[in-house]
XYZ file of C-alpha atoms in Angstrom:
688
model
C 72.647 6.165 5.073
C 70.453 3.788 7.329
C 71.284 0.137 7.058
C 67.927 -0.389 5.430
C 68.362 1.845 2.510
C 71.806 0.698 2.216
C 70.635 -2.977 1.798
C 67.720 -1.936 -0.567
C 70.208 0.100 -2.731
C 72.660 -2.892 -3.069
C 69.673 -4.994 -4.377
C 68.506 -2.450 -6.931
C 69.643 -2.937 -10.461
C 71.857 -0.479 -11.928
C 69.922 2.249 -14.027
C 70.087 2.938 -17.681
C 71.188 6.304 -18.206
C 68.299 7.177 -20.356
C 65.921 6.476 -17.823
C 67.518 8.285 -15.148
C 64.746 7.067 -12.646
C 65.462 5.346 -9.310
C 63.388 2.144 -8.387
C 63.251 0.856 -4.750
C 60.910 -1.985 -3.360
C 61.041 -4.711 -0.887
C 60.191 -8.046 -1.858
C 57.504 -9.605 0.263
C 56.138 -13.265 -0.157
C 53.854 -13.029 2.676
C 51.076 -10.605 1.539
C 49.844 -8.822 -1.208
C 47.153 -6.035 -1.768
C 44.982 -6.090 -4.728
C 44.931 -2.464 -6.432
C 41.829 -0.536 -7.338
C 40.121 -1.575 -10.334
C 41.745 -0.729 -13.838
C 40.147 1.914 -15.445
C 37.842 0.797 -18.457
C 39.316 0.620 -21.753
C 38.181 3.029 -24.574
C 36.749 -0.049 -26.460
C 34.547 -0.923 -23.186
C 33.452 2.701 -23.024
C 32.431 3.537 -26.297
C 29.972 2.132 -28.773
C 30.517 2.008 -31.457
C 34.259 1.332 -30.871
C 37.039 4.303 -31.277
C 37.884 4.807 -34.935
C 34.541 3.649 -36.260
C 33.847 5.461 -39.581
C 30.032 6.518 -39.804
C 30.188 7.342 -43.462
C 27.561 10.007 -42.819
C 27.808 13.581 -41.653
C 26.797 13.009 -37.940
C 26.600 9.940 -35.419
C 25.530 8.987 -32.330
C 28.005 7.535 -29.753
C 26.826 5.536 -26.480
C 28.749 5.551 -23.244
C 28.798 2.330 -21.349
C 30.807 0.685 -18.177
C 30.505 4.170 -16.338
C 26.775 4.002 -14.855
C 26.337 5.794 -11.636
C 29.379 7.822 -12.379
C 29.139 11.527 -13.742
C 30.857 11.938 -17.177
C 32.175 15.043 -18.588
C 32.910 15.349 -22.395
C 34.252 17.600 -24.849
C 34.310 17.392 -28.917
C 36.489 20.643 -29.602
C 39.975 19.128 -28.779
C 40.229 20.474 -25.281
C 40.613 18.459 -22.133
C 37.569 17.976 -20.142
C 37.554 19.193 -16.644
C 35.888 17.984 -13.082
C 35.877 19.874 -9.690
C 34.129 18.016 -6.843
C 32.503 15.703 -8.927
C 31.005 18.387 -11.361
C 31.649 19.062 -14.911
C 33.833 22.768 -15.626
C 34.083 23.828 -19.232
C 32.724 20.235 -20.326
C 29.257 18.747 -20.927
C 27.512 15.975 -19.692
C 26.371 13.196 -21.990
C 22.516 13.254 -22.301
C 21.268 9.886 -21.469
C 24.491 8.567 -22.229
C 24.579 9.568 -25.672
C 27.167 11.891 -27.602
C 25.661 13.154 -30.838
C 28.912 14.389 -33.217
C 28.376 16.009 -36.395
C 30.267 18.059 -39.187
C 31.253 21.604 -38.282
C 29.549 24.140 -40.674
C 33.107 25.273 -42.298
C 34.217 21.391 -43.002
C 34.101 20.621 -46.379
C 36.479 17.454 -46.578
C 35.335 14.083 -47.447
C 36.559 12.420 -44.119
C 36.580 14.421 -40.994
C 37.872 13.311 -37.684
C 35.929 14.220 -34.258
C 37.606 13.328 -30.945
C 35.678 12.670 -27.882
C 37.249 13.119 -24.740
C 35.756 11.985 -21.268
C 36.673 12.792 -17.830
C 35.288 10.737 -14.921
C 35.996 9.888 -11.507
C 37.427 6.537 -10.668
C 38.807 4.593 -7.432
C 42.454 5.103 -6.778
C 44.945 3.629 -4.278
C 44.035 6.923 -1.941
C 40.536 8.182 -2.535
C 39.463 8.911 -6.165
C 41.157 10.210 -9.202
C 39.854 11.827 -12.377
C 40.418 9.330 -15.482
C 40.753 10.396 -19.061
C 39.922 8.581 -21.989
C 39.472 9.378 -25.621
C 38.106 8.217 -28.776
C 38.209 9.334 -32.387
C 35.645 8.896 -34.948
C 35.123 9.688 -38.827
C 32.357 11.489 -40.418
C 31.671 12.230 -44.209
C 31.414 15.805 -44.618
C 31.258 16.031 -48.379
C 30.109 19.317 -49.873
C 26.629 19.687 -50.728
C 25.417 18.434 -53.933
C 26.143 20.785 -56.781
C 23.162 21.762 -58.908
C 24.319 24.950 -60.845
C 21.110 25.153 -63.122
C 18.797 24.383 -59.726
C 16.618 22.036 -61.727
C 16.585 19.347 -59.064
C 19.210 17.261 -61.002
C 22.810 17.262 -59.489
C 25.273 18.257 -62.061
C 27.107 14.888 -61.590
C 23.850 13.413 -63.216
C 22.684 16.268 -65.331
C 22.621 15.981 -69.063
C 22.713 19.669 -69.393
C 24.042 20.925 -65.923
C 23.849 24.567 -66.981
C 20.654 24.849 -68.625
C 17.749 23.798 -66.813
C 15.809 20.625 -67.732
C 14.392 18.863 -65.238
C 12.860 16.064 -67.744
C 16.621 15.455 -68.958
C 15.137 14.630 -72.405
C 17.675 13.474 -75.014
C 16.165 12.569 -78.153
C 19.255 11.658 -80.042
C 20.676 9.620 -76.768
C 24.320 11.330 -77.243
C 24.394 11.807 -73.344
C 23.562 15.599 -73.906
C 20.226 16.936 -72.956
C 18.301 18.634 -75.588
C 18.189 21.977 -73.509
C 21.676 22.592 -74.095
C 22.484 21.022 -76.966
C 22.628 22.927 -80.285
C 24.090 22.071 -83.993
C 27.474 23.524 -84.557
C 28.033 24.594 -80.697
C 31.866 24.456 -79.965
C 32.771 21.252 -78.794
C 36.556 20.649 -79.076
C 37.013 17.163 -77.756
C 33.948 15.881 -79.967
C 32.314 14.047 -77.048
C 29.085 15.578 -77.451
C 29.283 18.054 -74.530
C 29.557 21.470 -75.626
C 32.271 23.498 -74.436
C 30.064 25.506 -72.314
C 29.003 22.458 -70.381
C 32.365 20.504 -70.412
C 34.569 20.052 -67.530
C 37.337 18.803 -69.703
C 37.201 20.650 -72.930
C 40.206 18.684 -74.749
C 39.363 15.109 -73.366
C 36.583 13.116 -74.572
C 34.489 12.383 -71.193
C 30.752 12.002 -71.921
C 30.190 10.944 -68.357
C 31.945 13.983 -66.882
C 33.387 12.124 -63.598
C 34.695 14.674 -61.003
C 35.544 12.504 -58.106
C 36.848 15.749 -56.144
C 33.933 17.982 -57.327
C 36.574 20.833 -58.413
C 34.797 21.486 -61.639
C 37.724 19.700 -63.721
C 36.787 16.216 -64.903
C 38.973 13.227 -63.850
C 40.627 12.582 -67.017
C 42.058 15.855 -67.361
C 42.493 17.014 -63.522
C 46.118 16.591 -62.238
C 44.584 15.749 -58.782
C 41.438 14.033 -59.552
C 41.087 12.772 -55.970
C 41.489 15.970 -54.450
C 44.593 17.425 -52.813
C 46.628 15.188 -50.843
C 46.394 15.761 -47.346
C 49.496 17.386 -45.451
C 51.682 14.728 -43.311
C 50.901 15.201 -39.765
C 54.131 16.381 -37.805
C 53.056 15.259 -34.085
C 55.679 12.864 -35.238
C 58.516 15.747 -34.788
C 56.871 17.086 -31.284
C 57.094 13.207 -30.375
C 60.474 12.852 -31.076
C 61.729 16.290 -29.899
C 59.882 15.742 -26.825
C 61.521 12.453 -26.059
C 65.109 14.001 -26.717
C 64.007 17.018 -24.535
C 62.936 14.668 -21.755
C 66.154 12.640 -21.915
C 68.394 15.988 -22.132
C 66.647 17.767 -19.182
C 66.716 14.538 -16.897
C 70.513 14.268 -17.604
C 70.881 17.648 -15.627
C 69.583 16.000 -12.563
C 72.329 14.789 -10.060
C 74.878 15.240 -12.631
C 73.499 12.368 -15.000
C 73.933 10.034 -11.974
C 71.372 8.086 -10.261
C 70.503 9.033 -6.914
C 71.801 7.306 -3.629
C 68.350 7.109 -2.058
C 65.223 8.888 -1.395
C 65.282 12.707 -1.783
C 64.825 15.467 -4.219
C 66.901 17.093 -7.012
C 66.357 20.156 -9.037
C 67.656 21.791 -11.924
C 67.128 25.285 -13.701
C 66.034 24.972 -17.310
C 67.577 27.014 -20.248
C 68.203 30.708 -19.719
C 67.614 30.055 -15.805
C 64.162 30.123 -16.120
C 61.780 27.201 -15.252
C 62.712 24.247 -13.292
C 62.550 20.311 -13.174
C 62.018 18.691 -9.840
C 62.623 14.858 -9.209
C 61.559 13.391 -6.213
C 62.315 9.852 -4.976
C 60.297 7.976 -2.528
C 58.983 4.797 -1.038
C 55.289 3.726 -1.151
C 54.840 0.387 0.597
C 56.446 -2.028 -1.367
C 57.003 0.529 -4.703
C 59.423 3.075 -5.563
C 57.785 6.317 -6.743
C 59.833 8.712 -8.901
C 58.131 12.034 -9.773
C 59.327 14.332 -12.249
C 57.813 18.009 -12.082
C 58.104 20.378 -14.873
C 57.296 24.056 -14.147
C 57.718 26.426 -17.215
C 60.675 24.453 -18.284
C 62.251 25.862 -21.399
C 64.986 23.875 -23.690
C 65.903 23.559 -27.299
C 66.655 20.313 -28.936
C 67.962 19.453 -32.568
C 65.680 16.806 -34.295
C 65.825 15.675 -38.001
C 62.936 16.867 -39.929
C 61.653 16.213 -43.660
C 63.555 18.645 -46.347
C 60.893 19.904 -48.438
C 63.412 21.975 -50.249
C 65.278 18.943 -51.624
C 62.133 16.634 -51.876
C 59.152 18.707 -52.388
C 56.948 15.513 -53.155
C 57.739 13.786 -49.893
C 58.764 10.738 -51.910
C 62.175 10.304 -50.217
C 61.963 9.341 -46.351
C 65.662 9.811 -46.211
C 65.684 13.244 -47.195
C 66.016 15.436 -43.872
C 67.688 18.491 -42.394
C 68.448 19.069 -38.603
C 65.846 21.877 -37.185
C 66.054 23.343 -33.469
C 62.586 23.023 -31.745
C 62.355 24.925 -28.394
C 60.003 23.578 -26.077
C 58.518 24.769 -22.643
C 56.880 22.128 -20.844
C 54.582 22.144 -17.719
C 53.163 18.981 -15.905
C 54.403 15.777 -14.215
C 55.445 12.349 -14.920
C 55.336 9.432 -12.129
C 57.394 6.223 -12.387
C 55.945 3.517 -10.440
C 58.123 0.271 -10.247
C 58.728 -2.755 -8.153
C 61.798 -4.680 -6.933
C 62.922 -5.720 -9.961
C 62.601 -2.423 -11.514
C 59.618 -3.248 -13.593
C 56.446 -1.013 -13.749
C 55.287 1.967 -15.836
C 55.619 5.618 -16.268
C 52.220 7.784 -16.609
C 51.580 11.483 -16.375
C 50.821 14.197 -18.844
C 52.281 17.594 -19.615
C 51.247 20.691 -21.629
C 53.845 21.908 -24.209
C 54.026 25.349 -25.655
C 56.958 27.108 -27.727
C 57.245 25.996 -31.389
C 54.517 23.631 -30.730
C 51.519 24.018 -28.529
C 50.407 20.553 -27.594
C 49.719 17.646 -25.017
C 51.771 14.533 -24.440
C 50.892 11.492 -22.311
C 53.253 8.836 -21.142
C 52.260 5.160 -21.546
C 55.384 3.631 -20.827
C 56.447 0.215 -19.615
C 59.494 -0.293 -17.758
C 61.426 -3.629 -17.554
C 64.859 -4.197 -15.731
C 64.878 -0.167 -15.220
C 64.663 0.400 -18.984
C 61.650 0.985 -21.440
C 60.447 -2.250 -23.025
C 58.203 -3.044 -26.008
C 54.711 -1.578 -25.676
C 55.731 1.603 -24.511
C 54.217 4.647 -26.203
C 53.566 8.324 -25.951
C 50.475 9.857 -27.233
C 50.814 13.429 -28.554
C 48.253 16.048 -29.690
C 49.018 19.375 -31.042
C 47.652 22.665 -32.389
C 50.439 24.619 -33.252
C 53.647 23.671 -35.427
C 56.558 25.344 -36.866
C 56.860 23.298 -40.415
C 55.135 25.102 -43.013
C 54.463 21.906 -45.217
C 53.162 19.765 -42.493
C 50.327 20.171 -39.864
C 49.002 19.079 -36.368
C 46.450 16.193 -36.689
C 43.115 17.926 -36.925
C 40.860 18.117 -33.965
C 43.515 18.006 -31.574
C 43.789 14.295 -32.070
C 45.818 12.265 -29.938
C 48.175 10.180 -32.037
C 50.207 7.117 -30.402
C 54.096 7.027 -31.164
C 55.783 3.570 -30.145
C 59.264 2.639 -28.664
C 61.938 2.358 -29.679
C 62.130 4.821 -32.884
C 58.911 6.542 -31.532
C 57.100 6.160 -35.044
C 53.529 6.482 -35.626
C 51.798 3.152 -34.647
C 50.600 1.452 -37.615
C 47.539 2.811 -39.212
C 47.837 5.722 -36.938
C 48.940 8.484 -39.408
C 47.810 9.184 -42.691
C 49.732 7.479 -45.690
C 50.929 9.105 -48.522
C 48.587 8.701 -51.245
C 49.682 6.264 -53.951
C 50.998 8.242 -56.914
C 48.749 8.624 -60.099
C 50.400 6.683 -63.228
C 49.760 7.465 -67.027
C 51.117 4.237 -68.244
C 50.381 5.274 -71.686
C 51.587 8.692 -71.518
C 48.102 10.204 -73.170
C 47.583 12.623 -70.849
C 44.709 10.399 -68.609
C 45.760 8.585 -65.505
C 45.248 4.985 -65.530
C 42.496 4.451 -62.940
C 40.268 6.761 -65.454
C 41.633 5.800 -68.782
C 39.448 3.576 -70.865
C 42.924 2.109 -72.650
C 45.410 1.955 -70.230
C 48.144 0.569 -72.486
C 47.534 2.427 -75.787
C 47.564 6.086 -75.904
C 43.838 7.616 -76.630
C 43.894 11.399 -75.110
C 39.977 11.670 -76.688
C 39.023 8.594 -74.804
C 36.547 8.086 -77.640
C 34.201 5.027 -76.871
C 31.542 4.626 -79.530
C 29.851 1.782 -77.673
C 30.087 3.347 -74.377
C 31.261 0.067 -72.801
C 34.521 -0.110 -70.634
C 37.088 -0.022 -73.492
C 38.076 3.037 -75.873
C 37.944 2.511 -79.348
C 41.731 2.488 -79.493
C 41.856 -0.852 -77.573
C 38.458 -2.141 -78.263
C 38.796 -5.236 -80.909
C 35.061 -5.841 -80.736
C 33.064 -2.459 -80.576
C 29.355 -3.306 -80.908
C 27.053 -0.295 -81.667
C 23.820 -2.606 -82.164
C 21.059 -1.158 -80.363
C 18.160 -3.603 -80.460
C 15.811 -1.325 -78.572
C 16.597 1.875 -80.557
C 17.297 3.888 -77.496
C 20.669 4.870 -78.513
C 22.393 2.877 -76.088
C 24.415 0.237 -77.378
C 23.354 -3.343 -76.250
C 26.863 -4.147 -74.706
C 26.351 -1.324 -72.134
C 22.393 -1.189 -71.913
C 20.654 -2.417 -68.753
C 17.500 -3.122 -70.843
C 18.882 -4.089 -73.997
C 15.209 -4.881 -75.390
C 13.570 -2.291 -73.855
C 14.103 1.242 -74.703
C 15.129 3.444 -71.509
C 17.578 6.349 -72.677
C 18.034 7.409 -68.962
C 19.254 3.941 -67.949
C 17.443 4.452 -64.574
C 18.218 1.675 -61.903
C 16.544 2.743 -59.082
C 17.479 -0.460 -56.812
C 21.109 -0.741 -58.202
C 20.634 -4.327 -59.353
C 22.434 -3.852 -62.808
C 18.660 -4.266 -64.382
C 17.207 -0.801 -65.506
C 13.849 -0.045 -64.106
C 11.805 -0.432 -67.620
C 12.523 -4.183 -67.591
C 13.022 -4.744 -64.150
C 9.646 -6.202 -62.865
C 10.570 -6.830 -59.199
C 11.635 -4.100 -56.892
C 14.497 -5.865 -54.925
C 14.532 -5.114 -51.278
C 16.979 -2.296 -50.038
C 16.195 -2.756 -46.495
C 18.550 -0.073 -44.855
C 17.789 2.452 -48.014
C 21.421 2.826 -48.996
C 20.415 2.212 -52.634
C 22.452 -1.383 -52.619
C 19.980 -4.195 -52.523
C 20.028 -6.560 -49.517
C 21.383 -9.416 -52.161
C 24.350 -7.331 -52.895
C 24.809 -5.576 -49.474
C 27.305 -6.501 -47.200
C 25.403 -4.690 -44.300
C 21.760 -5.336 -45.392
C 20.626 -3.799 -41.913
C 22.958 -0.787 -41.773
C 23.484 1.986 -44.057
C 26.860 1.850 -46.027
C 27.058 2.936 -49.255
C 30.587 2.641 -49.649
C 30.297 -1.001 -48.882
C 33.664 -0.571 -46.983
C 35.088 -4.250 -45.608
C 38.588 -3.747 -44.299
C 39.262 -7.285 -43.342
C 37.496 -8.655 -46.669
C 35.514 -10.923 -44.529
C 32.210 -10.395 -46.373
C 31.044 -8.281 -43.707
C 30.961 -4.553 -44.092
C 32.729 -2.404 -41.575
C 29.611 -0.632 -40.364
C 28.146 -3.912 -39.007
C 31.248 -5.974 -38.351
C 32.035 -6.371 -34.811
C 35.980 -6.631 -35.809
C 36.060 -4.436 -39.046
C 40.114 -4.899 -38.992
C 39.728 -8.533 -38.290
C 40.949 -8.439 -35.050
C 40.595 -11.848 -32.973
C 39.037 -11.576 -29.537
C 41.594 -10.958 -26.702
C 42.053 -11.343 -23.156
C 44.212 -10.217 -20.274
C 46.068 -12.863 -18.064
C 46.006 -11.608 -14.492
C 47.601 -13.496 -11.397
C 46.010 -12.664 -8.074
C 49.043 -10.936 -6.744
C 47.893 -7.957 -9.121
C 50.402 -8.639 -11.851
C 49.683 -9.300 -15.858
C 51.434 -11.377 -18.427
C 53.050 -9.655 -20.999
C 55.409 -10.534 -24.013
C 58.703 -8.647 -23.845
C 59.894 -9.302 -27.532
C 59.888 -12.668 -26.944
C 60.586 -12.936 -23.146
C 57.682 -13.467 -21.033
C 57.292 -11.334 -18.188
C 54.536 -9.741 -15.848
C 53.672 -6.414 -14.704
C 51.785 -4.583 -11.740
C 50.512 -1.927 -14.719
C 47.640 -3.935 -16.022
C 46.820 -2.063 -19.064
C 44.237 -2.979 -21.709
C 45.837 -0.534 -23.975
C 49.292 -2.312 -24.331
C 49.024 -4.614 -27.395
C 51.632 -6.903 -25.586
C 49.467 -7.860 -22.866
C 46.550 -8.869 -24.877
C 46.264 -12.540 -25.629
C 44.277 -14.316 -28.288
C 42.909 -17.136 -25.991
C 42.126 -20.442 -27.929
C 40.178 -23.190 -26.046
C 40.696 -26.881 -26.957
C 38.849 -29.796 -25.905
C 38.100 -29.871 -21.770
C 39.706 -26.926 -20.194
C 42.770 -26.649 -22.156
C 44.045 -23.435 -23.530
C 46.580 -22.073 -26.025
C 47.619 -18.500 -25.454
C 49.138 -16.397 -28.569
C 50.131 -12.782 -27.641
C 48.417 -10.130 -30.082
C 51.450 -8.071 -30.404
C 54.051 -10.728 -31.479
C 51.966 -13.387 -32.571
C 53.965 -15.862 -30.682
C 52.621 -18.242 -27.963
C 53.173 -18.968 -24.425
C 55.473 -22.091 -24.153
C 56.828 -24.226 -21.495
C 60.456 -24.491 -22.895
C 62.185 -26.897 -20.489
C 61.720 -29.416 -17.748
C 63.514 -27.265 -15.341
C 60.670 -24.508 -15.392
C 61.836 -22.157 -18.134
C 58.692 -20.476 -19.363
C 58.815 -18.154 -22.405
C 57.598 -17.465 -25.863
C 57.766 -19.291 -28.976
C 56.384 -19.477 -32.641
C 52.984 -20.920 -32.554
C 52.152 -24.709 -33.116
C 49.120 -25.562 -31.551
C 50.092 -29.195 -31.790
C 52.603 -28.705 -29.476
C 51.963 -30.150 -25.783
C 54.375 -27.540 -24.247
C 52.121 -24.540 -25.826
C 48.885 -26.081 -24.263
C 48.003 -25.398 -20.744
C 45.338 -26.940 -18.612
C 43.267 -24.549 -16.794
C 42.775 -26.405 -13.378
C 40.106 -25.621 -10.885
C 42.459 -24.338 -7.997
C 40.886 -23.448 -4.568
C 44.085 -23.521 -2.447
C 43.894 -20.858 0.358
C 40.243 -20.631 -0.599
C 38.165 -20.468 -3.845
C 38.057 -16.846 -5.730
C 35.818 -16.759 -8.449
C 37.736 -13.804 -9.870
C 40.975 -15.819 -9.933
C 39.647 -19.607 -10.097
C 42.161 -21.211 -11.935
C 46.043 -22.119 -12.333
C 47.816 -22.871 -15.513
C 49.380 -26.634 -15.684
C 51.629 -27.238 -18.341
C 50.136 -30.249 -20.777
C 53.384 -31.431 -21.796
C 53.684 -34.764 -20.152
C 57.268 -34.666 -18.797
C 56.468 -30.995 -17.253
C 54.970 -31.288 -14.028
C 54.746 -27.404 -13.222
C 52.286 -24.488 -12.995
C 52.854 -20.887 -14.380
C 54.341 -18.561 -11.580
C 55.472 -15.019 -11.202
C 56.662 -12.897 -8.373
C 57.266 -9.264 -7.631
C 60.451 -9.410 -9.927
C 58.304 -9.715 -12.743
C 59.641 -13.300 -13.620
C 57.572 -15.739 -14.944
C 59.111 -19.307 -14.378
C 58.124 -22.908 -12.503
C 59.500 -25.585 -10.696
C 58.900 -29.289 -10.981
C 56.002 -30.057 -8.662
C 55.048 -26.672 -7.638
C 51.418 -26.436 -8.538
C 50.317 -27.439 -4.978
C 53.059 -25.396 -2.929
C 51.791 -24.099 0.025
C 51.901 -20.328 1.005
C 52.390 -18.843 -2.526
C 49.280 -19.915 -4.335
C 48.515 -16.253 -4.983
C 51.570 -16.320 -7.398
C 49.888 -19.085 -9.145
C 45.980 -18.350 -9.209
C 44.791 -16.526 -12.509
C 41.942 -15.234 -14.147
C 41.371 -14.625 -17.808
C 39.495 -11.388 -18.557
C 37.785 -10.872 -21.858
C 39.033 -7.255 -23.381
C 40.676 -6.628 -19.967
C 37.713 -5.967 -18.266
C 38.349 -6.689 -14.521
C 34.967 -6.085 -13.244
C 33.520 -9.160 -14.891
C 33.694 -12.561 -13.463
C 36.357 -14.601 -15.633
C 35.706 -18.128 -17.225
C 35.295 -20.816 -14.633
C 37.144 -24.079 -14.988
């Protein structure tokens, strides 16, 4: 082996067996090259932001940050293709806008539409085709049911089976005169004849039917609709990770290679191959794993539906053999210290049909916090589960490859019938006292069985008791309240404005200018999700990038730097708090810990945040040593009086300092930084 390779090998740390990669590079403090601009994140490209819920049957998504580039998109789950700058089997957005809508066959309340984009982007050599995706939720609720075709929906019709557009109800009992007949069978005595009652044996004059299945809430075992099936993308994720590790172990006898070269192994049954190529690219080590019709079976634990049919016990599992055939390539790109990233996409067939994309961060030759695989599938082997709809990509995070928080549907909370009367608590007008008939003489919130002050006084004689009458002094049997302000039309002299027309008056609307009848407010900040720029309460975040081309990240309490700057990695995102002057505090979005000068000898790490500590405060000083650079205009100088040093990183991913190093000549690019909002490296960062 040439002396150079023996020297590099002696400096390369021992690889973890599960990684089976080799990382070579040469440390150089004399020069560094800026890489190509980072691909814009989905949040930069899509408006509204990914995962937005339109709450309607259609929506318009605008494309930004890609001006002057040809953009191809699909919404059917397939991957858009580009050849020679033109779209193949995909569509070009009209005026940078994509309209999405519910399929004709879709009758669910919530339906996820995935938009996938392909566009050309600068790479280290020439151009590459970048792929990004975003998911949006539409409301595909069924068309309103009106069985008697009288123009009044069944849910509001006092005679749903007999046409009565006038809704006349002279005795005010909630049953229209057109279908009310003395002596008509009425098993539960709620005034709804059995022929027009969606709960024959349970009193329910309001006929509430949330899932619109013709069975009233109070007698429906699934009033909210059939619970969704679990997504088994997670089975594919765990099976693929095990598949990948077992196959890589076959290469070179589970040992690390001694230098650059190629290794190949046959897959199960002797058909298909896996090839491992190791090469050097300047200061980088490149390992490529190429799979060609590579089949292999692995055993993974799956849910045991036989012993746990309600999916109530997460520990109920049984082993299952999963056979996967893989085509595609993964590339590991690392530096001298064995830190970098793995990227690439493979197609999977066999027991699953799907796609797996790697977003793995490598630190000290091992996977590190922030790593994840994006997994989509369209066919699966488990009857009681299903692939996420619309070929949706779901992220599964290291180390246990579980679904990222909020990324998979949670099991609906069980419906409880506390008093055992056959009516579930959310629909029971006496939660703690059995009252199967739900009788409620004064039509208020409490049933007769638990209402100690039933009041049937009816001042205006409209047969609606005063306690539940929206116009107690003016007769209004229908209780119509057009502006939904709690005051019936008959006694409401002012039509309160409803600017967005969502039937919620502006005074009560948490998005008065944007249609949002559900008033969803996830972060409970008083601003509805439909008009809230941070509906989940996410703080603004930035990436911190050094001029040598590396970004800060929190490796589970140990601050590091990586050349794989990725706005999609939560542990590279920093919440930046600006104090008086040009002093900053940096809190990591993933770990909620703060960048801290830990000792006077130059140790920099992560600690629990205390914004009063000088050791967690950093002065963003103007830094022109070696020439002014507006993209990297400052250095971070510890504000602690006894720590006279600046944050520094090198090609080994270490982040540290030495006393008085702020002006050290020749390595200023290792200290110059830019703070980039939302990880957008194309904009000029804040200047000191």
